[in-house]
GROMACS .gro file of C-alpha atoms in nm:
model
  205
    1MET     CA    1   0.000   0.000   0.000
    2SER     CA    2   0.153   0.334  -0.098
    3VAL     CA    3   0.184   0.629   0.137
    4ASN     CA    4  -0.049   0.844  -0.072
    5THR     CA    5  -0.329   0.589  -0.074
    6HIS     CA    6  -0.307   0.502   0.296
    7ARG     CA    7  -0.650   0.535   0.458
    8THR     CA    8  -0.723   0.555   0.826
    9ASN     CA    9  -1.025   0.582   1.050
   10ALA     CA   10  -0.894   0.906   1.199
   11SER     CA   11  -1.109   1.211   1.224
   12ALA     CA   12  -1.071   1.492   0.973
   13THR     CA   13  -0.887   1.704   1.227
   14GLY     CA   14  -0.613   1.461   1.327
   15LEU     CA   15  -0.473   1.111   1.336
   16SER     CA   16  -0.572   0.850   1.586
   17ARG     CA   17  -0.300   0.725   1.819
   18LEU     CA   18  -0.289   0.393   1.634
   19ASP     CA   19  -0.261   0.558   1.291
   20ARG     CA   20   0.016   0.784   1.413
   21PHE     CA   21   0.200   0.486   1.561
   22VAL     CA   22   0.175   0.295   1.231
   23LEU     CA   23   0.294   0.590   1.024
   24HIS     CA   24   0.581   0.662   1.259
   25TRP     CA   25   0.704   0.305   1.231
   26ARG     CA   26   0.663   0.306   0.854
   27ALA     CA   27   0.880   0.617   0.835
   28LYS     CA   28   1.137   0.466   1.073
   29ILE     CA   29   1.161   0.156   0.856
   30PHE     CA   30   1.220   0.371   0.547
   31LEU     CA   31   1.492   0.560   0.734
   32PHE     CA   32   1.652   0.233   0.843
   33LEU     CA   33   1.656   0.124   0.478
   34GLY     CA   34   1.808   0.455   0.371
   35LEU     CA   35   1.492   0.563   0.188
   36ARG     CA   36   1.488   0.919   0.318
   37GLY     CA   37   1.255   1.046   0.046
   38LEU     CA   38   0.985   0.793   0.129
   39ALA     CA   39   1.026   0.860   0.500
   40ALA     CA   40   0.979   1.232   0.435
   41GLU     CA   41   0.660   1.158   0.241
   42VAL     CA   42   0.521   0.967   0.538
   43PHE     CA   43   0.611   1.244   0.781
   44GLN     CA   44   0.450   1.500   0.551
   45THR     CA   45   0.136   1.287   0.555
   46VAL     CA   46   0.146   1.291   0.935
   47LEU     CA   47   0.182   1.670   0.945
   48THR     CA   48  -0.113   1.730   0.715
   49ARG     CA   49  -0.336   1.569   0.978
   50SER     CA   50  -0.134   1.635   1.296
   51PRO     CA   51   0.067   1.957   1.252
   52ASP     CA   52   0.197   1.936   1.610
   53ASP     CA   53   0.366   1.597   1.563
   54LEU     CA   54   0.715   1.649   1.709
   55LEU     CA   55   0.871   1.340   1.554
   56ALA     CA   56   0.758   1.443   1.206
   57LEU     CA   57   0.873   1.802   1.254
   58ASN     CA   58   1.214   1.703   1.390
   59SER     CA   59   1.265   1.442   1.120
   60LEU     CA   60   1.170   1.676   0.837
   61ALA     CA   61   1.391   1.947   0.983
   62TYR     CA   62   1.688   1.711   1.000
   63ASP     CA   63   1.626   1.590   0.646
   64ALA     CA   64   1.609   1.949   0.518
   65MET     CA   65   1.929   2.038   0.700
   66GLN     CA   66   2.112   1.735   0.561
   67SER     CA   67   1.996   1.838   0.214
   68GLY     CA   68   2.133   2.189   0.260
   69HIS     CA   69   1.789   2.352   0.287
   70HIS     CA   70   1.867   2.542   0.605
   71VAL     CA   71   1.585   2.795   0.583
   72LEU     CA   72   1.331   2.514   0.556
   73ALA     CA   73   1.499   2.329   0.841
   74LEU     CA   74   1.477   2.638   1.058
   75THR     CA   75   1.105   2.669   0.981
   76TYR     CA   76   1.047   2.317   1.112
   77TYR     CA   77   1.274   2.357   1.414
   78GLU     CA   78   1.107   2.684   1.513
   79ARG     CA   79   0.773   2.503   1.509
   80VAL     CA   80   0.924   2.242   1.741
   81LEU     CA   81   1.045   2.519   1.971
   82VAL     CA   82   0.696   2.669   1.993
   83LEU     CA   83   0.560   2.327   2.094
   84ALA     CA   84   0.849   2.245   2.330
   85PRO     CA   85   0.987   2.573   2.467
   86ASP     CA   86   1.152   2.400   2.763
   87SER     CA   87   1.345   2.155   2.546
   88SER     CA   88   1.721   2.217   2.544
   89ASN     CA   89   1.745   2.012   2.224
   90ALA     CA   90   1.488   2.234   2.052
   91HIS     CA   91   1.684   2.548   2.140
   92PHE     CA   92   2.010   2.382   2.035
   93ASN     CA   93   1.872   2.281   1.695
   94VAL     CA   94   1.743   2.631   1.625
   95ALA     CA   95   2.080   2.773   1.732
   96PHE     CA   96   2.274   2.532   1.511
   97VAL     CA   97   2.075   2.619   1.199
   98CYS     CA   98   2.091   2.992   1.277
   99GLU     CA   99   2.469   2.960   1.297
  100GLU     CA  100   2.474   2.784   0.960
  101LEU     CA  101   2.269   3.072   0.818
  102GLY     CA  102   2.506   3.332   0.964
  103ARG     CA  103   2.243   3.460   1.207
  104LEU     CA  104   2.495   3.478   1.488
  105GLU     CA  105   2.296   3.685   1.738
  106ASP     CA  106   2.003   3.444   1.710
  107ALA     CA  107   2.237   3.148   1.739
  108GLU     CA  108   2.400   3.290   2.052
  109ARG     CA  109   2.060   3.354   2.211
  110GLU     CA  110   1.941   2.999   2.146
  111PHE     CA  111   2.266   2.832   2.256
  112ARG     CA  112   2.244   3.027   2.581
  113ALA     CA  113   1.879   2.926   2.618
  114ALA     CA  114   1.976   2.561   2.578
  115ILE     CA  115   2.246   2.603   2.843
  116ARG     CA  116   2.006   2.768   3.088
  117ILE     CA  117   1.785   2.461   3.060
  118GLU     CA  118   2.067   2.205   3.059
  119GLU     CA  119   2.386   2.353   3.201
  120LYS     CA  120   2.587   2.041   3.121
  121MET     CA  121   2.497   2.036   2.751
  122ASP     CA  122   2.855   2.023   2.622
  123ARG     CA  123   2.764   2.067   2.255
  124ALA     CA  124   2.576   2.388   2.335
  125TRP     CA  125   2.886   2.527   2.508
  126TYR     CA  126   3.091   2.429   2.203
  127GLY     CA  127   2.843   2.590   1.963
  128LEU     CA  128   2.835   2.903   2.176
  129GLY     CA  129   3.214   2.914   2.171
  130LEU     CA  130   3.224   2.897   1.791
  131VAL     CA  131   2.961   3.170   1.757
  132LEU     CA  132   3.157   3.396   1.993
  133VAL     CA  133   3.473   3.332   1.791
  134ARG     CA  134   3.293   3.439   1.474
  135GLN     CA  135   3.182   3.754   1.657
  136ARG     CA  136   3.545   3.813   1.764
  137ARG     CA  137   3.443   3.803   2.131
  138LEU     CA  138   3.744   3.592   2.209
  139ASP     CA  139   3.763   3.620   2.588
  140GLU     CA  140   3.402   3.502   2.611
  141ALA     CA  141   3.480   3.226   2.362
  142VAL     CA  142   3.761   3.100   2.586
  143ALA     CA  143   3.520   3.076   2.879
  144ALA     CA  144   3.262   2.887   2.673
  145LEU     CA  145   3.519   2.646   2.529
  146LYS     CA  146   3.661   2.577   2.875
  147HIS     CA  147   3.312   2.474   2.984
  148ASN     CA  148   3.301   2.240   2.684
  149THR     CA  149   3.639   2.082   2.757
  150LYS     CA  150   3.548   2.036   3.122
  151LEU     CA  151   3.234   1.846   3.020
  152GLN     CA  152   3.405   1.657   2.734
  153PRO     CA  153   3.770   1.626   2.843
  154MET     CA  154   3.854   1.350   2.596
  155SER     CA  155   3.706   1.518   2.288
  156PRO     CA  156   3.971   1.701   2.084
  157PHE     CA  157   3.735   1.951   1.920
  158GLY     CA  158   3.696   2.192   2.210
  159TRP     CA  159   4.066   2.174   2.292
  160TYR     CA  160   4.157   2.245   1.931
  161GLN     CA  161   3.936   2.553   1.916
  162LEU     CA  162   4.060   2.668   2.256
  163ALA     CA  163   4.422   2.658   2.139
  164ARG     CA  164   4.335   2.855   1.826
  165VAL     CA  165   4.157   3.124   2.029
  166HIS     CA  166   4.455   3.156   2.264
  167VAL     CA  167   4.673   3.212   1.958
  168ASP     CA  168   4.436   3.480   1.829
  169LEU     CA  169   4.454   3.645   2.172
  170MET     CA  170   4.835   3.633   2.148
  171GLN     CA  171   4.858   3.398   2.445
  172PRO     CA  172   5.120   3.148   2.320
  173GLU     CA  173   5.190   2.989   2.657
  174GLU     CA  174   4.822   2.911   2.712
  175ALA     CA  175   4.805   2.766   2.361
  176ARG     CA  176   5.116   2.554   2.425
  177ALA     CA  177   4.958   2.422   2.744
  178VAL     CA  178   4.655   2.306   2.545
  179ILE     CA  179   4.874   2.144   2.279
  180ARG     CA  180   5.081   1.972   2.545
  181HIS     CA  181   4.762   1.840   2.704
  182LEU     CA  182   4.639   1.711   2.368
  183LYS     CA  183   4.963   1.522   2.312
  184GLY     CA  184   4.859   1.294   2.596
  185PHE     CA  185   4.553   1.154   2.418
  186GLU     CA  186   4.524   1.307   2.068
  187PRO     CA  187   4.883   1.341   1.936
  188LYS     CA  188   4.768   1.385   1.576
  189VAL     CA  189   4.553   1.686   1.666
  190ALA     CA  190   4.839   1.825   1.876
  191ALA     CA  191   5.078   1.786   1.582
  192GLN     CA  192   4.827   1.959   1.354
  193LEU     CA  193   4.809   2.253   1.594
  194GLU     CA  194   5.187   2.272   1.610
  195ARG     CA  195   5.199   2.297   1.231
  196GLU     CA  196   4.917   2.549   1.208
  197THR     CA  197   5.029   2.776   1.488
  198GLY     CA  198   5.407   2.735   1.467
  199LEU     CA  199   5.412   2.663   1.841
  200ALA     CA  200   5.648   2.371   1.897
  201VAL     CA  201   5.588   2.182   2.221
  202GLY     CA  202   5.810   1.879   2.177
  203ASN     CA  203   5.756   1.524   2.288
  204LEU     CA  204   5.620   1.431   2.627
  205ILE     CA  205   5.865   1.263   2.861
   0.00000   0.00000   0.00000
């Protein structure tokens, strides 16, 4: 049975719980099989009858973002945010797409909103740090990236960005300390930073 010809016993104003369950699983199966287009068709069908369906909105937003349609993705994510204003993930997703669109003030606001709801959301601290770097607010970026590295001490991404910001602030010793730290668990990233910054640290003893 095709998606377009699927008939349910739902009322004209929405889908029954059973119909929504069936359509959700159909879409999930399509996603599992890599059939993103068919999954999107199912989720669109859900939205025509249940415009407040969070799974459909989030899935269509993600699909749009992966396809490079960031404005469309933001439209979906903003609808999610209206429905779930206390969701740190909803604020983070809006922030991420705003950053991709170059809307840095909006991105900063939403990253901070996500952090207010979930202070230990490491990816929001990282995103905030990157936005502050792009705004050339480097001292604030250092603070945000330090929060990220505290929450994700074994991830090289925050450390890498932190070293680069220290270099931009003309703080070579602080940058060397970060590179030296990275040598202990991510020597390739440390070596990359040495090449990019010209700050030689040497081998750990």
